[in-house]
Short mmCIF file of C-alpha atoms in Angstrom, two decimals:
data_model
loop_
_atom_site.label_atom_id
_atom_site.label_comp_id
_atom_site.label_asym_id
_atom_site.label_seq_id
_atom_site.Cartn_x
_atom_site.Cartn_y
_atom_site.Cartn_z
CA UNK W 148 -0.19 -0.17 0.07
CA UNK W 149 1.14 3.63 -0.76
CA UNK W 150 2.19 6.10 1.69
CA UNK W 151 -0.19 8.22 0.06
CA UNK W 152 -2.87 5.89 0.78
CA UNK W 153 -1.97 5.47 4.25
CA UNK W 154 -1.91 9.28 4.64
CA UNK W 155 -5.44 9.46 3.38
CA UNK W 156 -6.75 6.60 5.41
CA UNK W 157 -4.99 8.46 8.62
CA UNK W 158 -6.79 11.80 7.51
CA UNK W 159 -10.26 10.57 6.92
CA UNK W 160 -10.42 8.21 9.88
CA UNK W 161 -9.45 11.24 12.16
CA UNK W 162 -11.76 13.51 10.41
CA UNK W 163 -14.46 10.84 11.03
CA UNK W 164 -13.33 10.30 14.63
CA UNK W 165 -13.58 14.26 14.98
CA UNK W 166 -17.06 13.72 14.52
CA UNK W 167 -17.83 11.30 17.15
CA UNK W 168 -16.22 13.91 19.55
CA UNK W 169 -18.20 16.88 18.44
CA UNK W 170 -15.40 18.66 16.70
CA UNK W 171 -17.41 19.96 13.52
CA UNK W 172 -17.57 23.35 15.28
CA UNK W 173 -16.21 24.83 18.25
CA UNK W 174 -14.51 27.96 19.69
CA UNK W 175 -11.22 29.38 17.83
CA UNK W 176 -11.77 26.97 15.11
CA UNK W 177 -12.91 27.51 11.40
CA UNK W 178 -16.11 25.34 10.71
CA UNK W 179 -15.60 22.19 8.94
CA UNK W 180 -18.23 21.09 6.64
CA UNK W 181 -19.04 17.59 5.69
CA UNK W 182 -17.25 18.29 2.26
CA UNK W 183 -14.00 18.85 3.69
CA UNK W 184 -14.23 16.11 6.24
CA UNK W 185 -15.23 13.51 3.46
CA UNK W 186 -13.16 14.88 0.68
CA UNK W 187 -12.38 12.20 -1.38
CA UNK W 188 -9.11 10.86 -3.09
CA UNK W 189 -8.81 11.41 -6.50
CA UNK W 190 -9.38 7.44 -7.11
CA UNK W 191 -11.27 6.01 -4.31
CA UNK W 192 -11.90 2.38 -5.57
CA UNK W 193 -9.21 -0.08 -7.00
CA UNK W 194 -8.57 0.14 -10.86
CA UNK W 195 -10.32 -2.85 -11.31
CA UNK W 196 -13.92 -3.99 -12.12
CA UNK W 197 -16.04 -6.05 -9.71
CA UNK W 198 -15.91 -9.93 -10.79
CA UNK W 199 -19.94 -9.57 -11.34
CA UNK W 200 -19.32 -6.93 -14.09
CA UNK W 201 -16.93 -9.10 -15.78
CA UNK W 202 -19.40 -12.02 -16.11
CA UNK W 203 -21.70 -9.09 -17.97
CA UNK W 204 -23.35 -7.53 -15.34
CA UNK W 205 -22.05 -4.22 -15.96
CA UNK W 206 -24.80 -2.64 -17.86
CA UNK W 207 -26.48 0.41 -16.82
CA UNK W 208 -29.44 -0.24 -14.52
CA UNK W 209 -32.98 1.15 -15.32
CA UNK W 210 -33.25 4.34 -14.13
CA UNK W 211 -37.03 5.58 -13.22
CA UNK W 212 -37.70 9.23 -13.48
CA UNK W 213 -37.44 11.19 -9.84
CA UNK W 214 -40.58 12.68 -8.58
CA UNK W 215 -40.79 16.60 -9.34
CA UNK W 216 -40.13 18.56 -6.00
CA UNK W 217 -42.18 21.62 -4.67
CA UNK W 218 -40.14 24.04 -7.28
CA UNK W 219 -40.89 21.62 -9.95
CA UNK W 220 -37.30 20.23 -10.40
CA UNK W 221 -36.47 16.86 -9.72
CA UNK W 222 -36.42 15.81 -6.23
CA UNK W 223 -33.10 14.76 -6.00
CA UNK W 224 -33.49 14.51 -2.19
CA UNK W 225 -34.98 11.25 -2.87
CA UNK W 226 -31.73 9.60 -3.70
CA UNK W 227 -30.70 10.18 -0.39
CA UNK W 228 -33.78 8.40 1.28
CA UNK W 229 -32.77 5.35 -1.34
CA UNK W 230 -31.43 1.97 -0.06
CA UNK W 231 -27.98 2.19 0.17
CA UNK W 232 -27.78 -1.28 -1.47
CA UNK W 233 -29.17 0.59 -4.63
CA UNK W 234 -26.46 3.18 -4.53
CA UNK W 235 -25.49 2.66 -8.39
CA UNK W 236 -28.70 3.45 -9.57
CA UNK W 237 -28.73 6.68 -7.18
CA UNK W 238 -25.47 7.54 -8.33
CA UNK W 239 -26.39 7.20 -12.00
CA UNK W 240 -29.59 8.80 -11.60
CA UNK W 241 -28.05 11.96 -10.21
CA UNK W 242 -25.53 12.17 -12.79
CA UNK W 243 -28.20 12.06 -15.40
CA UNK W 244 -29.75 15.09 -13.59
CA UNK W 245 -26.40 17.47 -13.22
CA UNK W 246 -27.49 20.23 -14.97
CA UNK W 247 -30.44 20.58 -12.23
CA UNK W 248 -28.02 19.65 -9.22
CA UNK W 249 -27.53 16.01 -9.59
CA UNK W 250 -23.32 16.18 -9.59
CA UNK W 251 -23.63 17.48 -6.00
CA UNK W 252 -25.68 14.61 -4.91
CA UNK W 253 -23.62 12.06 -7.17
CA UNK W 254 -20.74 13.46 -5.44
CA UNK W 255 -22.12 12.90 -1.73
CA UNK W 256 -23.27 9.42 -2.36
CA UNK W 257 -20.50 8.31 -3.89
CA UNK W 258 -18.31 9.62 -1.24
CA UNK W 259 -19.77 6.91 1.33
CA UNK W 260 -17.79 4.41 -0.49
CA UNK W 261 -14.62 6.08 0.51
CA UNK W 262 -15.62 6.08 3.81
CA UNK W 263 -16.52 2.51 3.43
CA UNK W 264 -13.29 1.71 1.69
CA UNK W 265 -11.37 3.53 4.76
CA UNK W 266 -12.85 1.63 7.18
CA UNK W 267 -12.17 -1.60 5.77
CA UNK W 268 -8.50 -0.45 5.42
CA UNK W 269 -8.75 0.11 8.95
CA UNK W 270 -9.97 -3.37 9.73
CA UNK W 271 -7.06 -4.63 7.44
CA UNK W 272 -4.31 -2.73 8.70
CA UNK W 273 -4.89 -1.82 12.55
CA UNK W 274 -4.71 -5.16 14.86
CA UNK W 275 -7.88 -6.32 16.37
CA UNK W 276 -6.64 -5.37 19.92
CA UNK W 277 -6.35 -1.76 18.79
CA UNK W 278 -9.72 -1.77 16.95
CA UNK W 279 -12.87 0.18 18.65
CA UNK W 280 -15.22 -1.95 20.70
CA UNK W 281 -18.56 -1.83 19.07
CA UNK W 282 -21.52 -3.05 21.42
CA UNK W 283 -23.83 -4.73 18.97
CA UNK W 284 -26.20 -4.84 21.93
CA UNK W 285 -26.97 -1.43 21.06
CA UNK W 286 -29.73 -0.59 18.40
CA UNK W 287 -27.69 2.02 17.02
CA UNK W 288 -24.74 -0.17 16.42
CA UNK W 289 -26.88 -2.72 15.17
CA UNK W 290 -28.37 -0.37 12.41
CA UNK W 291 -24.84 1.15 11.33
CA UNK W 292 -23.50 -2.54 10.82
CA UNK W 293 -26.43 -2.98 8.55
CA UNK W 294 -25.90 -0.01 6.77
CA UNK W 295 -22.32 -0.92 6.38
CA UNK W 296 -23.43 -4.29 4.71
CA UNK W 297 -26.31 -2.52 2.38
CA UNK W 298 -23.35 0.10 1.51
CA UNK W 299 -20.81 -2.85 0.74
CA UNK W 300 -23.09 -4.27 -1.69
CA UNK W 301 -24.32 -0.72 -3.38
CA UNK W 302 -20.36 0.48 -3.52
CA UNK W 303 -19.54 -2.87 -5.13
CA UNK W 304 -21.67 -2.59 -8.28
CA UNK W 305 -20.34 0.96 -9.17
CA UNK W 306 -17.48 0.71 -11.91
CA UNK W 307 -14.45 2.40 -11.09
CA UNK W 308 -14.96 4.99 -14.12
CA UNK W 309 -18.46 5.59 -12.67
CA UNK W 310 -17.11 6.21 -9.29
CA UNK W 311 -14.29 9.06 -10.53
CA UNK W 312 -17.38 10.72 -12.29
CA UNK W 313 -19.12 11.46 -9.61
CA UNK W 314 -16.36 12.20 -7.35
CA UNK W 315 -13.87 14.15 -9.52
CA UNK W 316 -16.15 17.19 -10.45
CA UNK W 317 -13.91 19.73 -12.59
CA UNK W 318 -13.85 23.18 -12.23
CA UNK W 319 -16.65 24.90 -14.20
CA UNK W 320 -18.78 21.94 -14.11
CA UNK W 321 -22.30 22.70 -15.29
CA UNK W 322 -23.95 21.47 -11.71
CA UNK W 323 -25.62 24.79 -10.67
CA UNK W 324 -24.95 24.09 -6.99
CA UNK W 325 -21.65 23.35 -7.08
CA UNK W 326 -20.75 26.47 -9.08
CA UNK W 327 -22.73 28.62 -7.06
CA UNK W 328 -20.55 27.18 -3.94
CA UNK W 329 -17.30 27.26 -5.61
CA UNK W 330 -18.01 31.14 -6.78
CA UNK W 331 -14.78 33.14 -5.66
CA UNK W 332 -16.30 35.81 -3.32
CA UNK W 333 -13.77 38.18 -0.88
CA UNK W 334 -15.98 38.57 2.46
CA UNK W 335 -17.72 41.72 2.91
CA UNK W 336 -17.66 42.26 -1.29
CA UNK W 337 -20.36 42.76 -3.68
CA UNK W 338 -19.55 39.46 -4.97
CA UNK W 339 -19.88 37.80 -1.48
CA UNK W 340 -23.48 39.22 -1.58
CA UNK W 341 -24.30 37.87 -5.07
CA UNK W 342 -23.27 34.47 -3.92
CA UNK W 343 -25.28 34.82 -1.06
CA UNK W 344 -28.23 35.63 -2.96
CA UNK W 345 -27.88 33.10 -5.32
CA UNK W 346 -27.44 30.27 -2.70
CA UNK W 347 -30.67 31.27 -0.71
CA UNK W 348 -32.45 31.83 -4.33
CA UNK W 349 -32.53 28.02 -4.15
CA UNK W 350 -31.56 26.89 -0.73
CA UNK W 351 -30.84 23.25 -1.55
CA UNK W 352 -31.06 21.29 1.58
CA UNK W 353 -27.53 19.29 0.65
CA UNK W 354 -26.19 22.42 -0.77
CA UNK W 355 -26.45 24.12 2.82
CA UNK W 356 -25.36 21.00 4.63
CA UNK W 357 -21.93 21.15 2.67
CA UNK W 358 -21.68 24.85 3.49
CA UNK W 359 -22.44 24.27 7.09
CA UNK W 360 -21.56 27.15 9.57
CA UNK W 361 -19.47 28.84 6.70
CA UNK W 362 -23.14 29.99 5.33
CA UNK W 363 -22.74 32.55 8.16
CA UNK W 364 -20.65 35.89 7.95
CA UNK W 365 -17.71 36.16 10.39
CA UNK W 366 -15.75 39.11 12.19
CA UNK W 367 -12.79 37.45 13.89
CA UNK W 368 -13.95 34.89 16.27
CA UNK W 369 -17.60 35.70 16.03
CA UNK W 370 -20.23 35.31 13.57
CA UNK W 371 -22.68 37.88 12.59
CA UNK W 372 -26.27 37.15 12.18
CA UNK W 373 -29.43 39.68 12.17
CA UNK W 374 -26.77 42.74 12.60
CA UNK W 375 -25.47 41.19 15.79
CA UNK W 376 -21.58 39.39 16.63
CA UNK W 377 -22.22 36.07 18.12
CA UNK W 378 -19.18 34.43 19.85
CA UNK W 379 -18.28 32.05 22.91
CA UNK W 380 -21.02 29.51 23.78
CA UNK W 381 -23.58 31.19 21.78
CA UNK W 382 -21.40 31.14 18.45
CA UNK W 383 -21.27 27.13 19.22
CA UNK W 384 -25.04 26.67 19.64
CA UNK W 385 -25.16 29.01 16.37
CA UNK W 386 -22.89 26.60 14.30
CA UNK W 387 -24.53 23.78 15.89
CA UNK W 388 -27.90 25.13 14.43
CA UNK W 389 -26.45 25.85 11.14
CA UNK W 390 -25.57 21.93 10.82
CA UNK W 391 -29.27 21.24 12.02
CA UNK W 392 -30.77 23.86 9.36
CA UNK W 393 -30.95 21.53 6.12
CA UNK W 394 -32.43 18.77 8.41
CA UNK W 395 -35.28 21.50 8.69
CA UNK W 396 -35.47 21.88 4.85
CA UNK W 397 -35.90 18.36 4.10
CA UNK W 398 -32.33 16.56 4.11
CA UNK W 399 -32.10 13.03 5.69
CA UNK W 400 -30.92 13.28 9.18
CA UNK W 401 -31.91 10.18 10.48
CA UNK W 402 -29.82 7.08 10.94
CA UNK W 403 -29.04 6.98 7.16
CA UNK W 404 -27.04 10.02 7.59
CA UNK W 405 -23.27 9.36 7.65
CA UNK W 406 -22.72 11.84 10.37
CA UNK W 407 -24.72 9.45 12.46
CA UNK W 408 -23.20 6.04 11.52
CA UNK W 409 -19.79 7.31 10.63
CA UNK W 410 -18.48 7.78 13.87
CA UNK W 411 -20.17 4.38 15.39
CA UNK W 412 -17.91 2.17 12.64
CA UNK W 413 -15.01 4.56 13.12
CA UNK W 414 -14.42 4.54 16.86
CA UNK W 415 -17.57 2.74 18.42
CA UNK W 416 -19.25 5.97 19.29
CA UNK W 417 -22.73 4.58 18.82
CA UNK W 418 -24.67 7.29 20.73
CA UNK W 419 -26.80 9.11 18.03
CA UNK W 420 -29.61 7.94 16.13
CA UNK W 421 -30.11 11.27 14.37
CA UNK W 422 -28.19 14.64 13.08
CA UNK W 423 -30.06 16.12 15.95
CA UNK W 424 -28.75 13.74 18.65
CA UNK W 425 -25.36 14.04 17.18
CA UNK W 426 -25.24 17.64 17.36
CA UNK W 427 -26.95 17.69 20.97
CA UNK W 428 -24.24 14.98 22.18
CA UNK W 429 -21.30 17.23 21.11
CA UNK W 430 -22.87 20.17 23.03
CA UNK W 431 -23.31 18.35 26.20
CA UNK W 432 -27.41 19.16 25.84
CA UNK W 433 -27.94 16.21 28.42
CA UNK W 434 -26.28 18.07 31.22
CA UNK W 435 -27.44 21.45 29.91
CA UNK W 436 -30.88 20.94 28.64
CA UNK W 437 -31.33 24.72 28.03
CA UNK W 438 -28.78 24.29 25.02
CA UNK W 439 -31.09 22.00 22.86
CA UNK W 440 -34.07 24.75 23.17
CA UNK W 441 -31.39 27.58 22.51
CA UNK W 442 -30.23 25.65 19.23
CA UNK W 443 -33.62 25.00 18.08
CA UNK W 444 -34.64 28.38 18.40
CA UNK W 445 -31.60 29.22 16.52
CA UNK W 446 -32.75 26.49 13.58
CA UNK W 447 -35.92 28.32 13.35
CA UNK W 448 -34.45 31.70 12.98
CA UNK W 449 -31.99 30.46 10.34
CA UNK W 450 -34.68 28.88 8.70
CA UNK W 451 -37.08 31.47 8.69
CA UNK W 452 -34.35 34.03 7.17
CA UNK W 453 -33.53 31.32 4.42
CA UNK W 454 -37.21 30.42 3.38
CA UNK W 455 -37.63 34.46 3.12
CA UNK W 456 -34.27 34.67 0.90
CA UNK W 457 -33.26 37.63 3.38
CA UNK W 458 -29.54 37.97 2.44
CA UNK W 459 -29.11 40.86 4.79
CA UNK W 460 -29.54 39.11 8.06
CA UNK W 461 -26.66 36.91 7.12
CA UNK W 462 -24.02 39.82 5.81
CA UNK W 463 -22.37 41.94 8.47
CA UNK W 464 -23.97 45.44 8.50
CA UNK W 465 -22.24 48.15 7.09
CA UNK W 466 -19.47 49.65 9.21
#
């Protein structure tokens, strides 16, 4: 195994382990988005076809049309709700809709294969005595292991070139969601306002999940929202709310969310059954019940601003 792949393994395992201890956000650190945590290698799977395909099973699956969402576009979110054992169908369907934002969805779906591969590499490289102990008596752990099996079945069906196409989005790709996310914009500039307006004009839940707390403007160590500087403990609550915001807009945030099952498989932290559980665990809301109410109140404020397409609430006020 190459040094590059070993280093990549360490980076991904460390990133997912960070999820388990709630390090997605925190004082004195820049927020970390899922896009950064799960950034895939250039080639995520070996350059060889699955034996099943060598036997003639590599024909593309029949792709049923996606239902239309409330805005009349294809309901790409349905792909995140599909069984992981049908991952190849989901990825190819998303790629068929890349001009509508499907490339972003294909990339997110395919990244799960990278996570799975890294877990499998960990299992091969790390002695059993040093691997995390997963208590299979826990329903959350049982669910994570079942998802692992489903994902293994789904990823094994993807050809390497299909996986590369999904994950390696070139600069200037036609996907409108990736294009607006990647649009260069200096903080406080007119371009930043235009970018934010474009994001809010189509507040796609997966796009908002990849942006995470970076959706919010910064002023030093503080976040600015509604014209106020928010720092310290309140900043952590607001950042947690930004992680939950996509859930209020339709993102799949139950046990199929990688934020939920990833830490369980990586280091045996099987304490969350939803993204909300994950965020609240990181904020120690069980010991401080007022934090849950505060985070959910922030979620509602953020959601109201997004639904209203109110750009000004997200920007620093003029000096």
